[in-house]
mmCIF file with all atom_site columns, C-alpha atoms and ligand atoms in Angstrom:
data_model
loop_
_atom_site.group_PDB
_atom_site.id
_atom_site.type_symbol
_atom_site.label_atom_id
_atom_site.label_alt_id
_atom_site.label_comp_id
_atom_site.label_asym_id
_atom_site.label_entity_id
_atom_site.label_seq_id
_atom_site.pdbx_PDB_ins_code
_atom_site.Cartn_x
_atom_site.Cartn_y
_atom_site.Cartn_z
_atom_site.occupancy
_atom_site.B_iso_or_equiv
_atom_site.pdbx_formal_charge
_atom_site.auth_seq_id
_atom_site.auth_comp_id
_atom_site.auth_asym_id
_atom_site.auth_atom_id
_atom_site.pdbx_PDB_model_num
ATOM   1   C  CA  . MET A 1 1   ? -83.948 139.589 61.228 1.00 0.00 ? 1   MET A CA  1
ATOM   2   C  CA  . ARG A 1 2   ? -81.204 137.078 60.185 1.00 0.00 ? 2   ARG A CA  1
ATOM   3   C  CA  . VAL A 1 3   ? -77.722 137.097 61.360 1.00 0.00 ? 3   VAL A CA  1
ATOM   4   C  CA  . GLY A 1 4   ? -74.882 135.507 59.254 1.00 0.00 ? 4   GLY A CA  1
ATOM   5   C  CA  . LEU A 1 5   ? -71.295 134.555 60.208 1.00 0.00 ? 5   LEU A CA  1
ATOM   6   C  CA  . GLY A 1 6   ? -68.359 134.185 57.792 1.00 0.00 ? 6   GLY A CA  1
ATOM   7   C  CA  . ARG A 1 7   ? -64.698 133.248 58.264 1.00 0.00 ? 7   ARG A CA  1
ATOM   8   C  CA  . ASP A 1 8   ? -61.898 132.986 55.785 1.00 0.00 ? 8   ASP A CA  1
ATOM   9   C  CA  . VAL A 1 9   ? -58.150 132.202 56.053 1.00 0.00 ? 9   VAL A CA  1
ATOM   10  C  CA  . HIS A 1 10  ? -55.502 132.255 53.398 1.00 0.00 ? 10  HIS A CA  1
ATOM   11  C  CA  . ARG A 1 11  ? -51.849 131.394 53.334 1.00 0.00 ? 11  ARG A CA  1
ATOM   12  C  CA  . VAL A 1 12  ? -49.591 134.349 52.736 1.00 0.00 ? 12  VAL A CA  1
ATOM   13  C  CA  . VAL A 1 13  ? -46.505 134.163 50.615 1.00 0.00 ? 13  VAL A CA  1
ATOM   14  C  CA  . LEU A 1 14  ? -43.914 136.636 49.235 1.00 0.00 ? 14  LEU A CA  1
ATOM   15  C  CA  . GLY A 1 15  ? -44.439 138.070 45.740 1.00 0.00 ? 15  GLY A CA  1
ATOM   16  C  CA  . ARG A 1 16  ? -48.179 138.475 45.560 1.00 0.00 ? 16  ARG A CA  1
ATOM   17  C  CA  . ARG A 1 17  ? -50.368 141.529 46.315 1.00 0.00 ? 17  ARG A CA  1
ATOM   18  C  CA  . LEU A 1 18  ? -52.503 141.458 49.377 1.00 0.00 ? 18  LEU A CA  1
ATOM   19  C  CA  . LEU A 1 19  ? -56.075 142.590 48.676 1.00 0.00 ? 19  LEU A CA  1
ATOM   20  C  CA  . LEU A 1 20  ? -58.460 143.309 51.479 1.00 0.00 ? 20  LEU A CA  1
ATOM   21  C  CA  . GLY A 1 21  ? -61.936 144.608 50.595 1.00 0.00 ? 21  GLY A CA  1
ATOM   22  C  CA  . GLY A 1 22  ? -60.863 145.367 47.037 1.00 0.00 ? 22  GLY A CA  1
ATOM   23  C  CA  . VAL A 1 23  ? -58.013 147.539 48.260 1.00 0.00 ? 23  VAL A CA  1
ATOM   24  C  CA  . CYS A 1 24  ? -54.278 146.599 47.831 1.00 0.00 ? 24  CYS A CA  1
ATOM   25  C  CA  . VAL A 1 25  ? -52.640 146.782 51.315 1.00 0.00 ? 25  VAL A CA  1
ATOM   26  C  CA  . SER A 1 26  ? -49.304 145.222 50.381 1.00 0.00 ? 26  SER A CA  1
ATOM   27  C  CA  . GLU A 1 27  ? -47.473 144.758 47.166 1.00 0.00 ? 27  GLU A CA  1
ATOM   28  C  CA  . GLU A 1 28  ? -44.859 142.340 48.686 1.00 0.00 ? 28  GLU A CA  1
ATOM   29  C  CA  . ARG A 1 29  ? -46.869 139.657 50.521 1.00 0.00 ? 29  ARG A CA  1
ATOM   30  C  CA  . GLY A 1 30  ? -50.246 138.251 49.569 1.00 0.00 ? 30  GLY A CA  1
ATOM   31  C  CA  . CYS A 1 31  ? -52.615 135.499 49.680 1.00 0.00 ? 31  CYS A CA  1
ATOM   32  C  CA  . VAL A 1 32  ? -52.319 132.224 47.721 1.00 0.00 ? 32  VAL A CA  1
ATOM   33  C  CA  . ALA A 1 33  ? -55.689 131.589 46.258 1.00 0.00 ? 33  ALA A CA  1
ATOM   34  C  CA  . HIS A 1 34  ? -57.581 130.320 43.068 1.00 0.00 ? 34  HIS A CA  1
ATOM   35  C  CA  . SER A 1 35  ? -59.380 133.815 42.928 1.00 0.00 ? 35  SER A CA  1
ATOM   36  C  CA  . ASP A 1 36  ? -57.697 137.046 43.681 1.00 0.00 ? 36  ASP A CA  1
ATOM   37  C  CA  . GLY A 1 37  ? -57.458 135.899 47.312 1.00 0.00 ? 37  GLY A CA  1
ATOM   38  C  CA  . ASP A 1 38  ? -59.523 138.758 48.908 1.00 0.00 ? 38  ASP A CA  1
ATOM   39  C  CA  . CYS A 1 39  ? -59.918 137.127 52.295 1.00 0.00 ? 39  CYS A CA  1
ATOM   40  C  CA  . LEU A 1 40  ? -62.083 139.999 53.651 1.00 0.00 ? 40  LEU A CA  1
ATOM   41  C  CA  . VAL A 1 41  ? -64.447 139.940 50.702 1.00 0.00 ? 41  VAL A CA  1
ATOM   42  C  CA  . HIS A 1 42  ? -64.618 136.009 50.997 1.00 0.00 ? 42  HIS A CA  1
ATOM   43  C  CA  . ALA A 1 43  ? -65.724 136.165 54.738 1.00 0.00 ? 43  ALA A CA  1
ATOM   44  C  CA  . LEU A 1 44  ? -68.174 138.987 53.838 1.00 0.00 ? 44  LEU A CA  1
ATOM   45  C  CA  . MET A 1 45  ? -69.724 136.789 51.251 1.00 0.00 ? 45  MET A CA  1
ATOM   46  C  CA  . ASP A 1 46  ? -70.159 133.775 53.432 1.00 0.00 ? 46  ASP A CA  1
ATOM   47  C  CA  . ALA A 1 47  ? -71.770 136.012 56.221 1.00 0.00 ? 47  ALA A CA  1
ATOM   48  C  CA  . LEU A 1 48  ? -74.304 137.258 53.634 1.00 0.00 ? 48  LEU A CA  1
ATOM   49  C  CA  . LEU A 1 49  ? -74.947 133.798 52.243 1.00 0.00 ? 49  LEU A CA  1
ATOM   50  C  CA  . GLY A 1 50  ? -75.170 132.221 55.663 1.00 0.00 ? 50  GLY A CA  1
ATOM   51  C  CA  . ALA A 1 51  ? -77.642 134.717 56.854 1.00 0.00 ? 51  ALA A CA  1
ATOM   52  C  CA  . ALA A 1 52  ? -79.759 133.903 53.942 1.00 0.00 ? 52  ALA A CA  1
ATOM   53  C  CA  . ALA A 1 53  ? -79.175 130.239 54.547 1.00 0.00 ? 53  ALA A CA  1
ATOM   54  C  CA  . LEU A 1 54  ? -77.797 129.767 51.011 1.00 0.00 ? 54  LEU A CA  1
ATOM   55  C  CA  . PRO A 1 55  ? -74.582 127.544 50.113 1.00 0.00 ? 55  PRO A CA  1
ATOM   56  C  CA  . ASN A 1 56  ? -71.228 129.112 50.803 1.00 0.00 ? 56  ASN A CA  1
ATOM   57  C  CA  . VAL A 1 57  ? -68.686 130.796 48.445 1.00 0.00 ? 57  VAL A CA  1
ATOM   58  C  CA  . GLY A 1 58  ? -66.921 127.645 47.617 1.00 0.00 ? 58  GLY A CA  1
ATOM   59  C  CA  . VAL A 1 59  ? -70.102 126.022 46.375 1.00 0.00 ? 59  VAL A CA  1
ATOM   60  C  CA  . LEU A 1 60  ? -71.245 129.058 44.478 1.00 0.00 ? 60  LEU A CA  1
ATOM   61  C  CA  . PHE A 1 61  ? -67.831 129.821 42.890 1.00 0.00 ? 61  PHE A CA  1
ATOM   62  C  CA  . PRO A 1 62  ? -65.910 126.556 42.849 1.00 0.00 ? 62  PRO A CA  1
ATOM   63  C  CA  . CYS A 1 63  ? -62.108 126.309 42.283 1.00 0.00 ? 63  CYS A CA  1
ATOM   64  C  CA  . SER A 1 64  ? -62.891 123.625 39.695 1.00 0.00 ? 64  SER A CA  1
ATOM   65  C  CA  . ASP A 1 65  ? -64.417 126.311 37.469 1.00 0.00 ? 65  ASP A CA  1
ATOM   66  C  CA  . GLU A 1 66  ? -61.662 128.019 35.224 1.00 0.00 ? 66  GLU A CA  1
ATOM   67  C  CA  . LYS A 1 67  ? -63.790 131.234 35.046 1.00 0.00 ? 67  LYS A CA  1
ATOM   68  C  CA  . ASN A 1 68  ? -63.138 131.745 38.752 1.00 0.00 ? 68  ASN A CA  1
ATOM   69  C  CA  . ARG A 1 69  ? -59.256 131.796 38.288 1.00 0.00 ? 69  ARG A CA  1
ATOM   70  C  CA  . GLY A 1 70  ? -57.839 135.002 39.369 1.00 0.00 ? 70  GLY A CA  1
ATOM   71  C  CA  . ARG A 1 71  ? -61.427 136.562 39.616 1.00 0.00 ? 71  ARG A CA  1
ATOM   72  C  CA  . ASP A 1 72  ? -62.151 139.851 41.154 1.00 0.00 ? 72  ASP A CA  1
ATOM   73  C  CA  . SER A 1 73  ? -63.718 139.033 44.406 1.00 0.00 ? 73  SER A CA  1
ATOM   74  C  CA  . CYS A 1 74  ? -65.515 142.313 44.533 1.00 0.00 ? 74  CYS A CA  1
ATOM   75  C  CA  . GLU A 1 75  ? -67.246 141.166 41.296 1.00 0.00 ? 75  GLU A CA  1
ATOM   76  C  CA  . MET A 1 76  ? -68.347 137.942 43.015 1.00 0.00 ? 76  MET A CA  1
ATOM   77  C  CA  . LEU A 1 77  ? -69.606 139.930 45.997 1.00 0.00 ? 77  LEU A CA  1
ATOM   78  C  CA  . ARG A 1 78  ? -71.823 142.012 43.774 1.00 0.00 ? 78  ARG A CA  1
ATOM   79  C  CA  . GLU A 1 79  ? -73.311 138.690 42.442 1.00 0.00 ? 79  GLU A CA  1
ATOM   80  C  CA  . VAL A 1 80  ? -73.791 137.487 46.037 1.00 0.00 ? 80  VAL A CA  1
ATOM   81  C  CA  . VAL A 1 81  ? -75.613 140.719 47.052 1.00 0.00 ? 81  VAL A CA  1
ATOM   82  C  CA  . GLU A 1 82  ? -77.895 140.417 44.159 1.00 0.00 ? 82  GLU A CA  1
ATOM   83  C  CA  . ILE A 1 83  ? -78.806 136.882 44.933 1.00 0.00 ? 83  ILE A CA  1
ATOM   84  C  CA  . VAL A 1 84  ? -79.379 137.781 48.635 1.00 0.00 ? 84  VAL A CA  1
ATOM   85  C  CA  . TYR A 1 85  ? -81.323 140.946 47.949 1.00 0.00 ? 85  TYR A CA  1
ATOM   86  C  CA  . GLY A 1 86  ? -83.231 139.106 45.245 1.00 0.00 ? 86  GLY A CA  1
ATOM   87  C  CA  . ARG A 1 87  ? -84.528 136.744 48.069 1.00 0.00 ? 87  ARG A CA  1
ATOM   88  C  CA  . GLY A 1 88  ? -86.158 139.648 49.784 1.00 0.00 ? 88  GLY A CA  1
ATOM   89  C  CA  . PHE A 1 89  ? -83.550 140.745 52.184 1.00 0.00 ? 89  PHE A CA  1
ATOM   90  C  CA  . ARG A 1 90  ? -81.755 143.906 52.868 1.00 0.00 ? 90  ARG A CA  1
ATOM   91  C  CA  . LEU A 1 91  ? -78.476 144.428 54.746 1.00 0.00 ? 91  LEU A CA  1
ATOM   92  C  CA  . ALA A 1 92  ? -78.624 146.389 57.896 1.00 0.00 ? 92  ALA A CA  1
ATOM   93  C  CA  . ASN A 1 93  ? -74.950 146.184 58.836 1.00 0.00 ? 93  ASN A CA  1
ATOM   94  C  CA  . VAL A 1 94  ? -71.769 144.228 58.692 1.00 0.00 ? 94  VAL A CA  1
ATOM   95  C  CA  . ASP A 1 95  ? -68.885 143.976 61.155 1.00 0.00 ? 95  ASP A CA  1
ATOM   96  C  CA  . LEU A 1 96  ? -65.431 142.657 60.206 1.00 0.00 ? 96  LEU A CA  1
ATOM   97  C  CA  . VAL A 1 97  ? -62.341 141.710 62.038 1.00 0.00 ? 97  VAL A CA  1
ATOM   98  C  CA  . VAL A 1 98  ? -59.090 141.436 60.019 1.00 0.00 ? 98  VAL A CA  1
ATOM   99  C  CA  . GLN A 1 99  ? -56.324 139.267 61.735 1.00 0.00 ? 99  GLN A CA  1
ATOM   100 C  CA  . LEU A 1 100 ? -52.920 139.619 60.510 1.00 0.00 ? 100 LEU A CA  1
ATOM   101 C  CA  . GLU A 1 101 ? -49.505 140.275 61.825 1.00 0.00 ? 101 GLU A CA  1
ATOM   102 C  CA  . THR A 1 102 ? -48.216 142.676 59.271 1.00 0.00 ? 102 THR A CA  1
ATOM   103 C  CA  . PRO A 1 103 ? -48.505 145.069 57.601 1.00 0.00 ? 103 PRO A CA  1
ATOM   104 C  CA  . PRO A 1 104 ? -50.737 147.398 59.717 1.00 0.00 ? 104 PRO A CA  1
ATOM   105 C  CA  . VAL A 1 105 ? -54.019 147.857 57.761 1.00 0.00 ? 105 VAL A CA  1
ATOM   106 C  CA  . SER A 1 106 ? -56.239 150.304 59.744 1.00 0.00 ? 106 SER A CA  1
ATOM   107 C  CA  . HIS A 1 107 ? -55.305 153.267 57.767 1.00 0.00 ? 107 HIS A CA  1
ATOM   108 C  CA  . PHE A 1 108 ? -56.877 151.575 54.697 1.00 0.00 ? 108 PHE A CA  1
ATOM   109 C  CA  . PHE A 1 109 ? -60.222 151.164 56.386 1.00 0.00 ? 109 PHE A CA  1
ATOM   110 C  CA  . PRO A 1 110 ? -61.680 154.494 54.897 1.00 0.00 ? 110 PRO A CA  1
ATOM   111 C  CA  . MET A 1 111 ? -60.672 153.192 51.511 1.00 0.00 ? 111 MET A CA  1
ATOM   112 C  CA  . ILE A 1 112 ? -62.172 149.730 52.057 1.00 0.00 ? 112 ILE A CA  1
ATOM   113 C  CA  . ARG A 1 113 ? -65.275 151.272 53.382 1.00 0.00 ? 113 ARG A CA  1
ATOM   114 C  CA  . ASP A 1 114 ? -65.640 153.356 50.343 1.00 0.00 ? 114 ASP A CA  1
ATOM   115 C  CA  . ARG A 1 115 ? -65.102 150.458 48.071 1.00 0.00 ? 115 ARG A CA  1
ATOM   116 C  CA  . LEU A 1 116 ? -67.559 148.167 49.845 1.00 0.00 ? 116 LEU A CA  1
ATOM   117 C  CA  . ALA A 1 117 ? -70.387 150.564 50.542 1.00 0.00 ? 117 ALA A CA  1
ATOM   118 C  CA  . PRO A 1 118 ? -71.640 150.837 46.857 1.00 0.00 ? 118 PRO A CA  1
ATOM   119 C  CA  . LEU A 1 119 ? -71.170 146.951 46.365 1.00 0.00 ? 119 LEU A CA  1
ATOM   120 C  CA  . LEU A 1 120 ? -73.312 146.432 49.317 1.00 0.00 ? 120 LEU A CA  1
ATOM   121 C  CA  . ASP A 1 121 ? -75.867 149.181 48.720 1.00 0.00 ? 121 ASP A CA  1
ATOM   122 C  CA  . LEU A 1 122 ? -75.047 150.148 52.349 1.00 0.00 ? 122 LEU A CA  1
ATOM   123 C  CA  . ASP A 1 123 ? -73.953 153.340 54.026 1.00 0.00 ? 123 ASP A CA  1
ATOM   124 C  CA  . GLY A 1 124 ? -70.402 153.271 55.059 1.00 0.00 ? 124 GLY A CA  1
ATOM   125 C  CA  . SER A 1 125 ? -71.316 153.963 58.605 1.00 0.00 ? 125 SER A CA  1
ATOM   126 C  CA  . ALA A 1 126 ? -72.969 150.444 58.719 1.00 0.00 ? 126 ALA A CA  1
ATOM   127 C  CA  . ILE A 1 127 ? -69.575 148.820 57.870 1.00 0.00 ? 127 ILE A CA  1
ATOM   128 C  CA  . GLY A 1 128 ? -67.602 147.969 61.070 1.00 0.00 ? 128 GLY A CA  1
ATOM   129 C  CA  . LEU A 1 129 ? -63.819 147.306 60.365 1.00 0.00 ? 129 LEU A CA  1
ATOM   130 C  CA  . LYS A 1 130 ? -61.276 146.291 62.994 1.00 0.00 ? 130 LYS A CA  1
ATOM   131 C  CA  . ALA A 1 131 ? -57.741 145.022 62.788 1.00 0.00 ? 131 ALA A CA  1
ATOM   132 C  CA  . THR A 1 132 ? -55.926 142.749 65.204 1.00 0.00 ? 132 THR A CA  1
ATOM   133 C  CA  . THR A 1 133 ? -52.736 140.759 65.402 1.00 0.00 ? 133 THR A CA  1
ATOM   134 C  CA  . ALA A 1 134 ? -52.420 137.188 66.945 1.00 0.00 ? 134 ALA A CA  1
ATOM   135 C  CA  . GLU A 1 135 ? -49.661 138.393 69.274 1.00 0.00 ? 135 GLU A CA  1
ATOM   136 C  CA  . GLY A 1 136 ? -47.123 136.083 67.486 1.00 0.00 ? 136 GLY A CA  1
ATOM   137 C  CA  . LEU A 1 137 ? -49.237 132.888 68.117 1.00 0.00 ? 137 LEU A CA  1
ATOM   138 C  CA  . GLY A 1 138 ? -50.300 130.401 65.406 1.00 0.00 ? 138 GLY A CA  1
ATOM   139 C  CA  . PRO A 1 139 ? -50.071 130.753 61.615 1.00 0.00 ? 139 PRO A CA  1
ATOM   140 C  CA  . VAL A 1 140 ? -51.412 134.261 61.743 1.00 0.00 ? 140 VAL A CA  1
ATOM   141 C  CA  . GLY A 1 141 ? -49.008 135.377 64.454 1.00 0.00 ? 141 GLY A CA  1
ATOM   142 C  CA  . GLY A 1 142 ? -46.271 133.854 62.512 1.00 0.00 ? 142 GLY A CA  1
ATOM   143 C  CA  . GLY A 1 143 ? -47.154 135.915 59.411 1.00 0.00 ? 143 GLY A CA  1
ATOM   144 C  CA  . GLU A 1 144 ? -47.969 132.834 57.455 1.00 0.00 ? 144 GLU A CA  1
ATOM   145 C  CA  . ALA A 1 145 ? -51.761 133.448 57.129 1.00 0.00 ? 145 ALA A CA  1
ATOM   146 C  CA  . VAL A 1 146 ? -54.494 136.170 57.148 1.00 0.00 ? 146 VAL A CA  1
ATOM   147 C  CA  . GLU A 1 147 ? -57.780 135.352 58.708 1.00 0.00 ? 147 GLU A CA  1
ATOM   148 C  CA  . VAL A 1 148 ? -60.949 137.518 58.626 1.00 0.00 ? 148 VAL A CA  1
ATOM   149 C  CA  . LEU A 1 149 ? -64.327 137.133 60.476 1.00 0.00 ? 149 LEU A CA  1
ATOM   150 C  CA  . CYS A 1 150 ? -67.432 138.862 59.523 1.00 0.00 ? 150 CYS A CA  1
ATOM   151 C  CA  . VAL A 1 151 ? -71.016 138.987 60.973 1.00 0.00 ? 151 VAL A CA  1
ATOM   152 C  CA  . CYS A 1 152 ? -73.881 140.608 59.136 1.00 0.00 ? 152 CYS A CA  1
ATOM   153 C  CA  . LEU A 1 153 ? -77.512 141.332 59.830 1.00 0.00 ? 153 LEU A CA  1
ATOM   154 C  CA  . LEU A 1 154 ? -80.141 140.989 57.248 1.00 0.00 ? 154 LEU A CA  1
ATOM   155 C  CA  . GLU A 1 155 ? -83.696 142.376 57.413 1.00 0.00 ? 155 GLU A CA  1
ATOM   156 C  CA  . GLU A 1 156 ? -86.592 141.065 55.497 1.00 0.00 ? 156 GLU A CA  1
ATOM   157 C  CA  . LYS A 1 157 ? -87.954 143.774 53.140 1.00 0.00 ? 157 LYS A CA  1
ATOM   158 C  CA  . VAL A 1 158 ? -91.549 144.707 54.129 1.00 0.00 ? 158 VAL A CA  1
HETATM 159 MG MG1 . LIG B 2 .   ? -60.960 132.494 50.468 1.00 0.00 ? 1   LIG B MG1 1
#
């Protein structure tokens, strides 16, 4: 078994959509990013890649590559899953913590789970999702950033 850890932080500004796990949770305030800024998917990809001891998302999908501009992170996730599964692993579970001050997002979790499950070839019951605020502290608490943490467990296919 192999454990992986991923973390991603993005600056939040007015006038962009906020995507989390392929689901739009705000039309008003969203992440600044080279790709579509889906912070949750970025943390998830880094956890998967980390568990397989592969280079991280920034190395795999560099900002310097124009084809990654505005790119759908779910499409990148599928690519990562194929790489990791191709190395002889399968995913046992993932657990995610979304940290943001506003808007409340937990009512989007069933939709996020439904979006991620087929991309991960994983049952929705193995996708943990939690949301927390930073109690007004730091950039997340001030509403200037969104941060997502993810751990995952890979098992070697027998
Ligand atoms: Mg990112």
